[in-house]
GROMACS .gro file of C-alpha atoms in nm:
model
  207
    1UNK     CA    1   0.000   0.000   0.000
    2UNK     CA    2   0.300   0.227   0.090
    3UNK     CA    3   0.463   0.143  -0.211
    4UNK     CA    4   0.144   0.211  -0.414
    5UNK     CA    5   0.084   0.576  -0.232
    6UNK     CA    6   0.464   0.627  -0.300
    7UNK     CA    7   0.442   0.559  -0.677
    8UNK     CA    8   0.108   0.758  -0.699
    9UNK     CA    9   0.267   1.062  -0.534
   10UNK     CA   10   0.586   1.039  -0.775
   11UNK     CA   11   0.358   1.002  -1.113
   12UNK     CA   12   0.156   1.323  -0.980
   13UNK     CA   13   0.488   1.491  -0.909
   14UNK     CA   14   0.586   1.419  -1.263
   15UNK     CA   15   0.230   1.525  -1.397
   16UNK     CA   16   0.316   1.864  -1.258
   17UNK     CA   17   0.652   1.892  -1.364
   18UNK     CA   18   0.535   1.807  -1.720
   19UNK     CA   19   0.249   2.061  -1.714
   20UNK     CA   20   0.538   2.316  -1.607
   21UNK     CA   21   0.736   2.244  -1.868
   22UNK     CA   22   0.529   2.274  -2.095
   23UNK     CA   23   0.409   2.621  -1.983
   24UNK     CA   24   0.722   2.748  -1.938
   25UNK     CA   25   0.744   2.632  -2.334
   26UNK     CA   26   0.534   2.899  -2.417
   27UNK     CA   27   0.714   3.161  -2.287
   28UNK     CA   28   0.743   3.485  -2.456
   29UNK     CA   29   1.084   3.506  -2.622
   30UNK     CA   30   1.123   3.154  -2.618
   31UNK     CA   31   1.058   2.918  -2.908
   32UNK     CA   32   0.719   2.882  -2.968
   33UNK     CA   33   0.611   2.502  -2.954
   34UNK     CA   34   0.571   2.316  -3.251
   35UNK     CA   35   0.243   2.145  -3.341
   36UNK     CA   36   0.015   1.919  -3.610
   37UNK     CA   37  -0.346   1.951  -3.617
   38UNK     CA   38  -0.611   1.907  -3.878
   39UNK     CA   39  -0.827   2.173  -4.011
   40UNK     CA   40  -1.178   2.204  -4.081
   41UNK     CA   41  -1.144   1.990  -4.371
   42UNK     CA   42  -0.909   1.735  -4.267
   43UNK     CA   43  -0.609   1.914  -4.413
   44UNK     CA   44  -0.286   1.823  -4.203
   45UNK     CA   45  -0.132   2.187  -4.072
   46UNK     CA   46   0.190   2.229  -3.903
   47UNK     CA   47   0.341   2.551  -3.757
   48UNK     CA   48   0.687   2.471  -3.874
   49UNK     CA   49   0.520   2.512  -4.261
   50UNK     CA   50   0.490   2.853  -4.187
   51UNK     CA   51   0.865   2.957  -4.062
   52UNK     CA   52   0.966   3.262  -4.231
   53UNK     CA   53   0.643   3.445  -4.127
   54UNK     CA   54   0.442   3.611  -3.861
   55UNK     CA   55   0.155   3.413  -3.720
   56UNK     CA   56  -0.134   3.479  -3.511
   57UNK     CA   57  -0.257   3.176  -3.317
   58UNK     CA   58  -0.613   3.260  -3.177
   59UNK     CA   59  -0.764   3.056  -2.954
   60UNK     CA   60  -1.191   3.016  -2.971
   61UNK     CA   61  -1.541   2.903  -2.899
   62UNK     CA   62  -1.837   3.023  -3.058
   63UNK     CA   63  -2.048   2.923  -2.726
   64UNK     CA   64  -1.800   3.183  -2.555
   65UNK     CA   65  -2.001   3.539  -2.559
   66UNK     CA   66  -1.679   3.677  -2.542
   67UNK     CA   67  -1.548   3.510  -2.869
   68UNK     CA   68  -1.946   3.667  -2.971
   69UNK     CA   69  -1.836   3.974  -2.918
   70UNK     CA   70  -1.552   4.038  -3.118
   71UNK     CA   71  -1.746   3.802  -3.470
   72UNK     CA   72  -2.032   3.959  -3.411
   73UNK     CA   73  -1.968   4.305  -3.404
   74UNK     CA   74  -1.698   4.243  -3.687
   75UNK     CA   75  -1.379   4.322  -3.499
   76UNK     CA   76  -1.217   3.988  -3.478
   77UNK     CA   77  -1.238   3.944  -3.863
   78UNK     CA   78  -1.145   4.265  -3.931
   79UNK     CA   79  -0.870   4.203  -3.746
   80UNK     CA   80  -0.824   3.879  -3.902
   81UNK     CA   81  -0.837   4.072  -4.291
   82UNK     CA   82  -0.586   4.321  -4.147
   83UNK     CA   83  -0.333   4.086  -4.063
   84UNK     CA   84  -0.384   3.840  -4.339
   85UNK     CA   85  -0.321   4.161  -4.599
   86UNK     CA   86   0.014   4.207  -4.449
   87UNK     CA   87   0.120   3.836  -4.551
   88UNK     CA   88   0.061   3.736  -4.177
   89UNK     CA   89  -0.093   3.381  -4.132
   90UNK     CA   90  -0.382   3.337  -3.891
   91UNK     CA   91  -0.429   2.996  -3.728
   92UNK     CA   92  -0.792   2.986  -3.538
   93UNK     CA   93  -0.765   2.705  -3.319
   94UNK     CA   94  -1.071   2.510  -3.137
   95UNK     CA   95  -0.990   2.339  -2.790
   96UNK     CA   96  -1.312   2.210  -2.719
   97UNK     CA   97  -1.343   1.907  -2.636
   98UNK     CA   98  -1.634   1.732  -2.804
   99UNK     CA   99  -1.824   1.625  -2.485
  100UNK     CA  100  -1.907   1.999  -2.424
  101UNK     CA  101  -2.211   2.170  -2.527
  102UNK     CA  102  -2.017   2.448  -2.679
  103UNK     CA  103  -1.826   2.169  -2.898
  104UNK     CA  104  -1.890   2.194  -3.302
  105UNK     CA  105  -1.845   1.996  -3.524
  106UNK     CA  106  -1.577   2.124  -3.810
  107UNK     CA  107  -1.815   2.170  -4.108
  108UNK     CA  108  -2.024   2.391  -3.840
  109UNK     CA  109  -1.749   2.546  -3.678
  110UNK     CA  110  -1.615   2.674  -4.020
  111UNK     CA  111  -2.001   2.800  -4.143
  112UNK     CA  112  -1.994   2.953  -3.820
  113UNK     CA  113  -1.705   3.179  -3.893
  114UNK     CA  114  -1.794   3.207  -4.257
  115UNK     CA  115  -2.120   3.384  -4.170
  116UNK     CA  116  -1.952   3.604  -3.975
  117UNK     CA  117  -1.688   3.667  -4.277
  118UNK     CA  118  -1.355   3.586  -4.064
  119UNK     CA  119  -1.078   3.528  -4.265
  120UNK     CA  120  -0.869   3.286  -4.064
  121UNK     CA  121  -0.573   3.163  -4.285
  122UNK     CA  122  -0.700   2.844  -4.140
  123UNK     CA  123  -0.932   2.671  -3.844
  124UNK     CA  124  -0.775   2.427  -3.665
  125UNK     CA  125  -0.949   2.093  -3.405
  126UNK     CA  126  -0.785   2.048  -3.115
  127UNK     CA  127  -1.004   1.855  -2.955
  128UNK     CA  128  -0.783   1.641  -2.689
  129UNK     CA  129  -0.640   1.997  -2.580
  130UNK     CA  130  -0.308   1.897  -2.678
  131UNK     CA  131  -0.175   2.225  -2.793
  132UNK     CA  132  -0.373   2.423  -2.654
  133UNK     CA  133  -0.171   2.315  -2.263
  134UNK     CA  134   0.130   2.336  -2.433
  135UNK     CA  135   0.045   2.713  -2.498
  136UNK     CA  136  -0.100   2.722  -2.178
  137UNK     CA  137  -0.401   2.881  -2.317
  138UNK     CA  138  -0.677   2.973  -2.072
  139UNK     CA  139  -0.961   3.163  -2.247
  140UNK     CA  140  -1.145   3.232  -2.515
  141UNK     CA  141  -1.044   3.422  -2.665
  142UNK     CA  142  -0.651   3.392  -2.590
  143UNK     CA  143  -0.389   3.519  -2.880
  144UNK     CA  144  -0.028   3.440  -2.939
  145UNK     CA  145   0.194   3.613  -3.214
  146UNK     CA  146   0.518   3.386  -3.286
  147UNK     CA  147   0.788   3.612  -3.513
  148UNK     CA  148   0.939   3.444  -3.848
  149UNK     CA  149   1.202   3.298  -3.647
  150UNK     CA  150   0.965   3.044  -3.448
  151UNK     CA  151   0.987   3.266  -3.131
  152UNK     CA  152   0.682   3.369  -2.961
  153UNK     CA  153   0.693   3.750  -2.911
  154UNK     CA  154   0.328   3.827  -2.790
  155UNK     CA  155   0.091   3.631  -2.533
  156UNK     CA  156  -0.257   3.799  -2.417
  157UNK     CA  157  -0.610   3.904  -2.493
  158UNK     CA  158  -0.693   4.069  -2.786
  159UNK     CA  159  -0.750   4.407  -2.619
  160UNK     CA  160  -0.707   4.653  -2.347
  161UNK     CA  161  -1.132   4.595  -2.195
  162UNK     CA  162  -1.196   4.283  -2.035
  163UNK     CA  163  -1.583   4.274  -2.113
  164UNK     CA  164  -1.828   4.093  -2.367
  165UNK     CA  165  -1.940   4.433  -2.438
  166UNK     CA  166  -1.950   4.545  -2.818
  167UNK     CA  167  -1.937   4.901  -2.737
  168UNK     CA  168  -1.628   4.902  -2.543
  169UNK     CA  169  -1.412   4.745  -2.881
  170UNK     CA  170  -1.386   5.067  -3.006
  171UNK     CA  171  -1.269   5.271  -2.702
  172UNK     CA  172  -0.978   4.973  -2.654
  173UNK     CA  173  -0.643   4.868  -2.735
  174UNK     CA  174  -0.634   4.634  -2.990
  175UNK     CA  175  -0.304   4.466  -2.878
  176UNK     CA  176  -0.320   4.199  -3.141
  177UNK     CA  177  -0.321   4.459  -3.431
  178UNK     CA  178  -0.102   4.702  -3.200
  179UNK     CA  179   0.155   4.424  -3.185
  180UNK     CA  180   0.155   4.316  -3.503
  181UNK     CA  181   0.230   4.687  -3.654
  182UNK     CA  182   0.497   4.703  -3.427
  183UNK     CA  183   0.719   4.389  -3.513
  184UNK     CA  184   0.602   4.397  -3.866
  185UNK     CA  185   0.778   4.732  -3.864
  186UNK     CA  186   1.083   4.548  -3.712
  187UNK     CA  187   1.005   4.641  -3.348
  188UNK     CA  188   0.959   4.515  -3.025
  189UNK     CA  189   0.657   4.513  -2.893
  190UNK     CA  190   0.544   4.739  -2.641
  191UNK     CA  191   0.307   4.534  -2.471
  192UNK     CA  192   0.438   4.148  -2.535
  193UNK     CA  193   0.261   3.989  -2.211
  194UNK     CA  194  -0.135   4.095  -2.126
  195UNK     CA  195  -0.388   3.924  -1.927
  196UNK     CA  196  -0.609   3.735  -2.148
  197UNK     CA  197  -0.986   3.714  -2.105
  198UNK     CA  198  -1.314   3.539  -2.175
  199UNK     CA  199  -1.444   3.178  -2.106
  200UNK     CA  200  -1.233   2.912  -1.996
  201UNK     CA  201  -1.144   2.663  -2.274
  202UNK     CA  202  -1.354   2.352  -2.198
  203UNK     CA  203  -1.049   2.134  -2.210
  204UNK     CA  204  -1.107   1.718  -2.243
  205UNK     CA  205  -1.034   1.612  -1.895
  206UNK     CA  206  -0.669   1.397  -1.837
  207UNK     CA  207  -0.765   0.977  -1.831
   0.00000   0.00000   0.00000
């Protein structure tokens, strides 16, 4: 029994230490983890495909009201467009796992966006969570900006107003678009770290 309680407290000791790792993996100004995932349409997509360019990796739900807010009113793709113009690539990527009520299915997930005319460079499943812990995403939404050199150089929320309120979009910060103008223009940028906010991702618990 001692034996048993000894090898139980070791394997949750190493659980831990894993998990740590692989946050402090997604540390800003460290190499951004690499990652495979499908998209919507069963396409294989890697990050290391897109080395050489800025990318936006944008975490969402479309059961978050949060994630509502910025479709809805238009911001998020217009943010997505602005990027995209500038030769950025824009992974969306869905941590939900597919027990939860907020959990759709790709072809939906991708009408979803499509009605809302988001222009994602692609939308990625991530259904077992995967990447999403080795980001150590939280919310939805939660954005990351990795550089051309596979080092991740921005880790936050989208803006400067932590509310699901439309109106308060256009008196924020867009730090996402902020950012992006900044190292695009061969820059650091000002704000690298924020506090992200919205809904916690509905992550597939561990076995």
């Amino acid at each position: 029994m001692k034996l048993l309680r000894r090898t139980l407290i070791a394997t949750a000791a190493l659980v831990a230490l894993g998990a740590q790792a692989a946050q402090a993996a997604a540390t800003v100004g460290q190499p951004a983890p690499d990652f495979t995932l499908k998209d919507t349409n069963g396409k294989t997509v890697r990050l290391s495909d897109f080395k050489g360019k800025h990318v936006v990796l944008e975490w969402t739900n479309p059961g978050c009201p949060f994630v509502r807010k910025h479709y809805d009113s238009g911001n998020m793709p217009a943010t997505q467009k602005d990027a995209t113009s500038q030769g950025v690539v824009w992974l969306s990527i869905n941590s939900t796992e597919r027990a939860s009520s907020d959990y759709l299915e790709p072809a939906k997930l991708m009408a979803w966006k499509q009605e809302r005319k988001a222009a994602p460079t692609a939308v990625l499943m991530d259904e077992e969570g995967t990447v999403g812990r080795s980001y150590g995403a939280r919310t939805t939404p939660h954005l990351y900006i990795v550089n051309p050199q596979g080092h991740l150089i921005y880790a936050g929320g989208i803006d400067s107003i932590p509310s699901a309120r439309p109106a308060d979009i256009e008196k924020a910060t867009n730090y996402v678009k902020v950012g992006l103008g900044e190292a695009l223009a061969g820059k650091p940028i000002s704000a690298a770290t924020t506090a992200p906010y919205g809904c916690s991702i509905k992550y597939k618990s561990p076995a």
